[in-house]
Amino acid sequence: MLNSSTNLPAKLPINLIDQFGRTVDYIRLSITDRCDFRCVYCMAEKMTFLPREEVLSLEECVRLVKVFVSLGVSKVRITGGEPLVRKNALWLLEEIGKLARLNELVLTTNGSQLENQAQDLKNAGVKRINISVDSLDAARFKKITRTGELDKVLRGIQAAKLVGFENIKLNSVLMRGVNDDELLTLVNFAIAQAIDISFIEEMPLGDVNHTRESTFCSNVDTLKILQSEFPLVSSTESTGGPARYWRVANTDTKIGFISPHSHNFCESCNRVRISCKGELYLCLGQEDKVDLMPLLRNNPENDQPLIDAILGSMATKPKGHDFDLKRAEPAVIRFMSHTGG
Ligand code: SAM
Ligand code: SF4
């Protein structure tokens, strides 16, 4: 019996296992390179976005996700750009939410659309949601995002809390001299809201004239400061990814540290990324990729070429990334909004 959505026999126990024996069961799919914000570490002030025809259609996104799920992927994160500014993103999430073999559908958003969309997202099957907030000061928030309104995002967080996702996590990029003085404020906010928070080390992506070394905040230092302020209990929880978690004792809050610089997490990497152009990136910090869009478009009725390319890509997944802040040029000249954070 063939699976109706792909050419694979139903329940065939295929797993994506790379050349280093790591099982890939998690994909992060960027559904747009566009965004209503222009965060300083993520985008240039003036961005040229891709023409529509160069971006995967939502139908193509669903087809891709179905193929990956048939190959053993059990977790899908939808990201961008800002995924919720893409027209009909909800339809896509509903279609993915229906896939029986998928365990987890999760979303990363800047929160700007959550006030109106939180309930629909929950209904579509989104289980957990990450919301990026780097400052709780409205003027500074505007400076970092260039266009964002903090109030709107805060209302979005409240809406997300009301509809009751399994988990809500804030993502904050700390930058020295920009927002690092808000470390405790951000954690206290998360504790007061009974939600989690992760600190992401800024990654040197995309901007050739980067000054990241001067603003870089190491998570090693961030953890030390937090340990002197809060009773932190090391958590064994792992997403198989770059985050390491600590629970704040006697609260409902966990603090995560996503530390591409200070910790090498590559040995347990379980994920690949798909850009909004259908490029399968095997590592966030390396150029290795496979172009899936031509395979999708040239074979509208046949998933086998796509399946072969995905299986074949496992032999090329790099051992790890290489971010060196002292290098004159970023490791990868590619914005996170393109690859999907
Ligand atoms: N627009 C959504 C958002 O902001 O959450 C989803 C896409 S965004 C690219 C995903 C995450 O990537 C955000 O948490 C953002 O802070 C992070 N990010 C973007 N550029 C980064 C960089 N250069 N270094 C570290 N994190 C970055
Ligand atoms: Fe947009 Fe997210 Fe990038 Fe900020 S981090 S510019 S919100 S895609």
mmCIF file of N, CA and C in Angstrom, residues 183-286:
data_model
loop_
_atom_site.group_PDB
_atom_site.id
_atom_site.type_symbol
_atom_site.label_atom_id
_atom_site.label_comp_id
_atom_site.label_asym_id
_atom_site.label_seq_id
_atom_site.Cartn_x
_atom_site.Cartn_y
_atom_site.Cartn_z
ATOM 1 N N LEU A 183 19.016 42.341 31.113
ATOM 2 C CA LEU A 183 19.019 40.897 31.375
ATOM 3 C C LEU A 183 18.068 40.512 32.516
ATOM 4 N N LEU A 184 18.216 41.162 33.666
ATOM 5 C CA LEU A 184 17.402 40.770 34.826
ATOM 6 C C LEU A 184 15.939 41.162 34.608
ATOM 7 N N THR A 185 15.726 42.303 33.973
ATOM 8 C CA THR A 185 14.347 42.749 33.691
ATOM 9 C C THR A 185 13.634 41.722 32.806
ATOM 10 N N LEU A 186 14.347 41.243 31.811
ATOM 11 C CA LEU A 186 13.730 40.263 30.890
ATOM 12 C C LEU A 186 13.401 38.967 31.627
ATOM 13 N N VAL A 187 14.331 38.513 32.487
ATOM 14 C CA VAL A 187 14.079 37.263 33.217
ATOM 15 C C VAL A 187 12.934 37.470 34.219
ATOM 16 N N ASN A 188 12.928 38.605 34.910
ATOM 17 C CA ASN A 188 11.841 38.860 35.869
ATOM 18 C C ASN A 188 10.490 38.934 35.158
ATOM 19 N N PHE A 189 10.489 39.475 33.954
ATOM 20 C CA PHE A 189 9.249 39.529 33.165
ATOM 21 C C PHE A 189 8.776 38.106 32.857
ATOM 22 N N ALA A 190 9.710 37.267 32.407
ATOM 23 C CA ALA A 190 9.345 35.876 32.080
ATOM 24 C C ALA A 190 8.799 35.170 33.319
ATOM 25 N N ILE A 191 9.435 35.394 34.470
ATOM 26 C CA ILE A 191 8.968 34.747 35.706
ATOM 27 C C ILE A 191 7.559 35.246 36.053
ATOM 28 N N ALA A 192 7.364 36.559 35.947
ATOM 29 C CA ALA A 192 6.039 37.124 36.282
ATOM 30 C C ALA A 192 4.959 36.580 35.346
ATOM 31 N N GLN A 193 5.340 36.299 34.104
ATOM 32 C CA GLN A 193 4.367 35.795 33.124
ATOM 33 C C GLN A 193 4.286 34.265 33.139
ATOM 34 N N ALA A 194 5.125 33.628 33.947
ATOM 35 C CA ALA A 194 5.180 32.159 34.019
ATOM 36 C C ALA A 194 5.450 31.537 32.651
ATOM 37 N N ILE A 195 6.373 32.147 31.928
ATOM 38 C CA ILE A 195 6.779 31.591 30.632
ATOM 39 C C ILE A 195 8.307 31.419 30.631
ATOM 40 N N ASP A 196 8.818 30.769 29.592
ATOM 41 C CA ASP A 196 10.260 30.518 29.510
ATOM 42 C C ASP A 196 10.956 31.635 28.742
ATOM 43 N N ILE A 197 12.252 31.647 28.847
ATOM 44 C CA ILE A 197 13.023 32.634 28.080
ATOM 45 C C ILE A 197 14.359 32.018 27.673
ATOM 46 N N SER A 198 14.791 32.292 26.447
ATOM 47 C CA SER A 198 16.109 31.833 26.001
ATOM 48 C C SER A 198 16.940 33.018 25.538
ATOM 49 N N PHE A 199 18.207 32.945 25.857
ATOM 50 C CA PHE A 199 19.137 33.965 25.379
ATOM 51 C C PHE A 199 19.947 33.385 24.229
ATOM 52 N N ILE A 200 19.895 34.093 23.114
ATOM 53 C CA ILE A 200 20.582 33.623 21.908
ATOM 54 C C ILE A 200 21.826 34.464 21.699
ATOM 55 N N GLU A 201 22.951 33.814 21.564
ATOM 56 C CA GLU A 201 24.155 34.571 21.228
ATOM 57 C C GLU A 201 24.037 35.064 19.795
ATOM 58 N N GLU A 202 24.402 36.317 19.610
ATOM 59 C CA GLU A 202 24.314 36.887 18.272
ATOM 60 C C GLU A 202 25.255 36.132 17.337
ATOM 61 N N MET A 203 24.717 35.796 16.174
ATOM 62 C CA MET A 203 25.538 35.051 15.216
ATOM 63 C C MET A 203 25.940 35.953 14.059
ATOM 64 N N PRO A 204 27.164 35.837 13.624
ATOM 65 C CA PRO A 204 27.648 36.716 12.555
ATOM 66 C C PRO A 204 27.129 36.267 11.196
ATOM 67 N N LEU A 205 25.895 36.567 10.928
ATOM 68 C CA LEU A 205 25.296 36.154 9.665
ATOM 69 C C LEU A 205 24.896 37.382 8.866
ATOM 70 N N GLY A 206 25.063 37.302 7.586
ATOM 71 C CA GLY A 206 24.378 38.232 6.703
ATOM 72 C C GLY A 206 24.979 39.582 6.431
ATOM 73 N N ASP A 207 25.525 40.253 7.443
ATOM 74 C CA ASP A 207 25.930 41.629 7.238
ATOM 75 C C ASP A 207 27.447 41.711 7.133
ATOM 76 N N VAL A 208 27.939 42.039 5.963
ATOM 77 C CA VAL A 208 29.386 42.013 5.745
ATOM 78 C C VAL A 208 30.103 43.019 6.654
ATOM 79 N N ASN A 209 29.475 44.193 6.889
ATOM 80 C CA ASN A 209 30.109 45.201 7.739
ATOM 81 C C ASN A 209 29.719 45.006 9.199
ATOM 82 N N HIS A 210 29.834 43.801 9.664
ATOM 83 C CA HIS A 210 29.331 43.551 11.019
ATOM 84 C C HIS A 210 30.291 44.033 12.094
ATOM 85 N N THR A 211 29.726 44.444 13.201
ATOM 86 C CA THR A 211 30.522 44.897 14.342
ATOM 87 C C THR A 211 30.228 43.981 15.514
ATOM 88 N N ARG A 212 29.941 42.705 15.208
ATOM 89 C CA ARG A 212 29.407 41.810 16.222
ATOM 90 C C ARG A 212 30.372 41.543 17.363
ATOM 91 N N GLU A 213 31.676 41.662 17.103
ATOM 92 C CA GLU A 213 32.588 41.347 18.182
ATOM 93 C C GLU A 213 32.410 42.350 19.321
ATOM 94 N N SER A 214 32.143 43.615 18.978
ATOM 95 C CA SER A 214 32.022 44.629 20.031
ATOM 96 C C SER A 214 30.710 44.505 20.805
ATOM 97 N N THR A 215 29.675 43.973 20.197
ATOM 98 C CA THR A 215 28.397 43.870 20.904
ATOM 99 C C THR A 215 28.140 42.459 21.441
ATOM 100 N N PHE A 216 29.047 41.547 21.132
ATOM 101 C CA PHE A 216 28.801 40.141 21.481
ATOM 102 C C PHE A 216 28.728 39.925 22.997
ATOM 103 N N CYS A 217 27.692 39.251 23.447
ATOM 104 C CA CYS A 217 27.546 38.877 24.860
ATOM 105 C C CYS A 217 27.624 37.363 24.943
ATOM 106 N N SER A 218 28.583 36.867 25.664
ATOM 107 C CA SER A 218 28.711 35.417 25.785
ATOM 108 C C SER A 218 27.680 34.877 26.773
ATOM 109 N N ASN A 219 27.074 33.774 26.422
ATOM 110 C CA ASN A 219 26.126 33.147 27.340
ATOM 111 C C ASN A 219 26.801 32.610 28.592
ATOM 112 N N VAL A 220 28.114 32.396 28.517
ATOM 113 C CA VAL A 220 28.849 31.969 29.724
ATOM 114 C C VAL A 220 28.740 33.080 30.768
ATOM 115 N N ASP A 221 28.954 34.331 30.329
ATOM 116 C CA ASP A 221 28.853 35.472 31.254
ATOM 117 C C ASP A 221 27.409 35.683 31.692
ATOM 118 N N THR A 222 26.477 35.552 30.741
ATOM 119 C CA THR A 222 25.063 35.755 31.063
ATOM 120 C C THR A 222 24.622 34.767 32.137
ATOM 121 N N LEU A 223 25.022 33.521 31.987
ATOM 122 C CA LEU A 223 24.655 32.500 32.979
ATOM 123 C C LEU A 223 25.235 32.846 34.351
ATOM 124 N N LYS A 224 26.496 33.305 34.362
ATOM 125 C CA LYS A 224 27.129 33.650 35.652
ATOM 126 C C LYS A 224 26.322 34.741 36.357
ATOM 127 N N ILE A 225 25.930 35.765 35.608
ATOM 128 C CA ILE A 225 25.154 36.860 36.222
ATOM 129 C C ILE A 225 23.831 36.312 36.764
ATOM 130 N N LEU A 226 23.179 35.488 35.974
ATOM 131 C CA LEU A 226 21.865 34.984 36.398
ATOM 132 C C LEU A 226 22.002 34.050 37.603
ATOM 133 N N GLN A 227 23.091 33.288 37.639
ATOM 134 C CA GLN A 227 23.272 32.378 38.793
ATOM 135 C C GLN A 227 23.479 33.150 40.090
ATOM 136 N N SER A 228 24.016 34.368 39.967
ATOM 137 C CA SER A 228 24.220 35.140 41.192
ATOM 138 C C SER A 228 22.923 35.832 41.632
ATOM 139 N N GLU A 229 21.926 35.844 40.756
ATOM 140 C CA GLU A 229 20.668 36.540 41.082
ATOM 141 C C GLU A 229 19.504 35.597 41.347
ATOM 142 N N PHE A 230 19.524 34.426 40.721
ATOM 143 C CA PHE A 230 18.382 33.506 40.807
ATOM 144 C C PHE A 230 18.866 32.111 41.200
ATOM 145 N N PRO A 231 18.021 31.375 41.935
ATOM 146 C CA PRO A 231 18.382 29.983 42.223
ATOM 147 C C PRO A 231 18.123 29.124 40.989
ATOM 148 N N LEU A 232 19.169 28.816 40.246
ATOM 149 C CA LEU A 232 18.993 28.074 38.994
ATOM 150 C C LEU A 232 19.340 26.601 39.190
ATOM 151 N N VAL A 233 18.452 25.762 38.693
ATOM 152 C CA VAL A 233 18.665 24.318 38.795
ATOM 153 C C VAL A 233 18.855 23.786 37.387
ATOM 154 N N SER A 234 19.987 23.132 37.163
ATOM 155 C CA SER A 234 20.273 22.623 35.824
ATOM 156 C C SER A 234 19.177 21.645 35.388
ATOM 157 N N SER A 235 18.707 21.816 34.170
ATOM 158 C CA SER A 235 17.631 20.955 33.683
ATOM 159 C C SER A 235 18.213 19.976 32.681
ATOM 160 N N THR A 236 17.725 18.761 32.734
ATOM 161 C CA THR A 236 18.238 17.754 31.805
ATOM 162 C C THR A 236 17.529 17.857 30.468
ATOM 163 N N GLU A 237 16.504 18.693 30.409
ATOM 164 C CA GLU A 237 15.719 18.788 29.191
ATOM 165 C C GLU A 237 16.591 19.194 28.006
ATOM 166 N N SER A 238 16.385 18.514 26.891
ATOM 167 C CA SER A 238 17.138 18.878 25.701
ATOM 168 C C SER A 238 16.230 18.752 24.487
ATOM 169 N N THR A 239 16.394 19.666 23.560
ATOM 170 C CA THR A 239 15.621 19.586 22.329
ATOM 171 C C THR A 239 16.484 18.968 21.231
ATOM 172 N N GLY A 240 17.644 18.451 21.631
ATOM 173 C CA GLY A 240 18.566 17.901 20.633
ATOM 174 C C GLY A 240 19.252 19.020 19.875
ATOM 175 N N GLY A 241 19.043 20.226 20.320
ATOM 176 C CA GLY A 241 19.596 21.359 19.595
ATOM 177 C C GLY A 241 20.549 22.152 20.456
ATOM 178 N N PRO A 242 20.734 23.413 20.082
ATOM 179 C CA PRO A 242 21.746 24.227 20.732
ATOM 180 C C PRO A 242 21.377 24.719 22.124
ATOM 181 N N ALA A 243 20.132 24.561 22.543
ATOM 182 C CA ALA A 243 19.738 25.170 23.815
ATOM 183 C C ALA A 243 20.068 24.277 25.007
ATOM 184 N N ARG A 244 20.550 24.922 26.068
ATOM 185 C CA ARG A 244 20.726 24.249 27.352
ATOM 186 C C ARG A 244 19.827 24.984 28.339
ATOM 187 N N TYR A 245 19.134 24.226 29.207
ATOM 188 C CA TYR A 245 18.115 24.856 30.047
ATOM 189 C C TYR A 245 18.415 24.791 31.531
ATOM 190 N N TRP A 246 17.966 25.825 32.239
ATOM 191 C CA TRP A 246 18.038 25.887 33.693
ATOM 192 C C TRP A 246 16.652 26.284 34.194
ATOM 193 N N ARG A 247 16.212 25.650 35.267
ATOM 194 C CA ARG A 247 14.919 26.041 35.850
ATOM 195 C C ARG A 247 15.177 27.054 36.964
ATOM 196 N N VAL A 248 14.363 28.100 37.014
ATOM 197 C CA VAL A 248 14.440 29.034 38.137
ATOM 198 C C VAL A 248 13.615 28.396 39.254
ATOM 199 N N ALA A 249 14.285 28.019 40.350
ATOM 200 C CA ALA A 249 13.607 27.280 41.429
ATOM 201 C C ALA A 249 12.370 28.038 41.901
ATOM 202 N N ASN A 250 11.337 27.294 42.223
ATOM 203 C CA ASN A 250 10.073 27.834 42.749
ATOM 204 C C ASN A 250 9.341 28.754 41.782
ATOM 205 N N THR A 251 9.615 28.613 40.499
ATOM 206 C CA THR A 251 8.870 29.381 39.491
ATOM 207 C C THR A 251 8.463 28.422 38.362
ATOM 208 N N ASP A 252 7.678 28.944 37.421
ATOM 209 C CA ASP A 252 7.299 28.135 36.250
ATOM 210 C C ASP A 252 8.191 28.456 35.053
ATOM 211 N N THR A 253 9.326 29.060 35.338
ATOM 212 C CA THR A 253 10.162 29.553 34.232
ATOM 213 C C THR A 253 11.451 28.749 34.077
ATOM 214 N N LYS A 254 11.730 28.422 32.819
ATOM 215 C CA LYS A 254 13.038 27.844 32.481
ATOM 216 C C LYS A 254 13.809 28.886 31.681
ATOM 217 N N ILE A 255 15.108 28.894 31.874
ATOM 218 C CA ILE A 255 15.958 29.803 31.095
ATOM 219 C C ILE A 255 16.820 28.947 30.176
ATOM 220 N N GLY A 256 16.783 29.274 28.895
ATOM 221 C CA GLY A 256 17.581 28.532 27.925
ATOM 222 C C GLY A 256 18.735 29.378 27.428
ATOM 223 N N PHE A 257 19.775 28.710 27.014
ATOM 224 C CA PHE A 257 20.928 29.417 26.450
ATOM 225 C C PHE A 257 21.252 28.793 25.107
ATOM 226 N N ILE A 258 21.116 29.585 24.082
ATOM 227 C CA ILE A 258 21.423 29.100 22.736
ATOM 228 C C ILE A 258 22.773 29.710 22.381
ATOM 229 N N SER A 259 23.784 28.858 22.414
ATOM 230 C CA SER A 259 25.159 29.365 22.467
ATOM 231 C C SER A 259 26.029 28.818 21.348
ATOM 232 N N PRO A 260 25.821 29.276 20.150
ATOM 233 C CA PRO A 260 26.635 28.747 19.057
ATOM 234 C C PRO A 260 28.116 29.059 19.228
ATOM 235 N N HIS A 261 28.438 30.143 19.976
ATOM 236 C CA HIS A 261 29.854 30.494 20.148
ATOM 237 C C HIS A 261 30.478 29.788 21.333
ATOM 238 N N SER A 262 29.814 29.931 22.495
ATOM 239 C CA SER A 262 30.487 29.438 23.694
ATOM 240 C C SER A 262 30.309 27.937 23.919
ATOM 241 N N HIS A 263 29.361 27.315 23.222
ATOM 242 C CA HIS A 263 29.250 25.869 23.332
ATOM 243 C C HIS A 263 29.096 25.268 21.954
ATOM 244 N N ASN A 264 29.787 24.207 21.759
ATOM 245 C CA ASN A 264 29.612 23.506 20.503
ATOM 246 C C ASN A 264 28.534 22.448 20.697
ATOM 247 N N PHE A 265 27.408 22.659 20.024
ATOM 248 C CA PHE A 265 26.276 21.753 20.234
ATOM 249 C C PHE A 265 26.102 20.823 19.040
ATOM 250 N N CYS A 266 27.038 20.884 18.104
ATOM 251 C CA CYS A 266 26.810 20.228 16.817
ATOM 252 C C CYS A 266 26.711 18.704 16.902
ATOM 253 N N GLU A 267 27.368 18.129 17.925
ATOM 254 C CA GLU A 267 27.392 16.662 17.956
ATOM 255 C C GLU A 267 26.008 16.062 18.132
ATOM 256 N N SER A 268 25.068 16.864 18.700
ATOM 257 C CA SER A 268 23.725 16.317 18.902
ATOM 258 C C SER A 268 22.722 16.948 17.939
ATOM 259 N N CYS A 269 23.220 17.579 16.876
ATOM 260 C CA CYS A 269 22.323 18.296 15.964
ATOM 261 C C CYS A 269 21.332 17.323 15.304
ATOM 262 N N ASN A 270 20.050 17.646 15.410
ATOM 263 C CA ASN A 270 19.007 16.753 14.874
ATOM 264 C C ASN A 270 18.160 17.442 13.812
ATOM 265 N N ARG A 271 18.655 18.552 13.255
ATOM 266 C CA ARG A 271 17.782 19.363 12.425
ATOM 267 C C ARG A 271 18.409 19.793 11.107
ATOM 268 N N VAL A 272 17.539 20.125 10.178
ATOM 269 C CA VAL A 272 17.963 20.806 8.957
ATOM 270 C C VAL A 272 16.993 21.968 8.731
ATOM 271 N N ARG A 273 17.419 22.901 7.917
ATOM 272 C CA ARG A 273 16.596 24.076 7.651
ATOM 273 C C ARG A 273 16.244 24.142 6.185
ATOM 274 N N ILE A 274 15.039 24.654 5.908
ATOM 275 C CA ILE A 274 14.638 24.846 4.516
ATOM 276 C C ILE A 274 14.296 26.310 4.347
ATOM 277 N N SER A 275 14.972 26.957 3.409
ATOM 278 C CA SER A 275 14.727 28.378 3.196
ATOM 279 C C SER A 275 13.424 28.547 2.434
ATOM 280 N N CYS A 276 12.967 29.782 2.382
ATOM 281 C CA CYS A 276 11.703 30.051 1.684
ATOM 282 C C CYS A 276 11.850 29.823 0.172
ATOM 283 N N LYS A 277 13.100 29.661 -0.306
ATOM 284 C CA LYS A 277 13.333 29.336 -1.719
ATOM 285 C C LYS A 277 13.425 27.838 -1.944
ATOM 286 N N GLY A 278 13.232 27.075 -0.887
ATOM 287 C CA GLY A 278 13.301 25.628 -1.023
ATOM 288 C C GLY A 278 14.713 25.085 -0.968
ATOM 289 N N GLU A 279 15.650 25.876 -0.444
ATOM 290 C CA GLU A 279 17.018 25.364 -0.290
ATOM 291 C C GLU A 279 17.086 24.606 1.037
ATOM 292 N N LEU A 280 17.564 23.392 0.952
ATOM 293 C CA LEU A 280 17.732 22.572 2.155
ATOM 294 C C LEU A 280 19.127 22.843 2.699
ATOM 295 N N TYR A 281 19.198 23.590 3.810
ATOM 296 C CA TYR A 281 20.486 23.890 4.433
ATOM 297 C C TYR A 281 20.750 22.862 5.515
ATOM 298 N N LEU A 282 21.892 22.230 5.413
ATOM 299 C CA LEU A 282 22.181 21.130 6.333
ATOM 300 C C LEU A 282 22.789 21.624 7.633
ATOM 301 N N CYS A 283 23.259 22.880 7.631
ATOM 302 C CA CYS A 283 23.832 23.472 8.848
ATOM 303 C C CYS A 283 23.644 24.980 8.747
ATOM 304 N N LEU A 284 23.206 25.600 9.855
ATOM 305 C CA LEU A 284 22.946 27.046 9.844
ATOM 306 C C LEU A 284 24.203 27.840 9.495
ATOM 307 N N GLY A 285 25.360 27.313 9.919
ATOM 308 C CA GLY A 285 26.594 28.080 9.756
ATOM 309 C C GLY A 285 27.465 27.635 8.596
ATOM 310 N N GLN A 286 26.927 26.824 7.709
ATOM 311 C CA GLN A 286 27.725 26.369 6.564
ATOM 312 C C GLN A 286 26.922 26.536 5.276
#
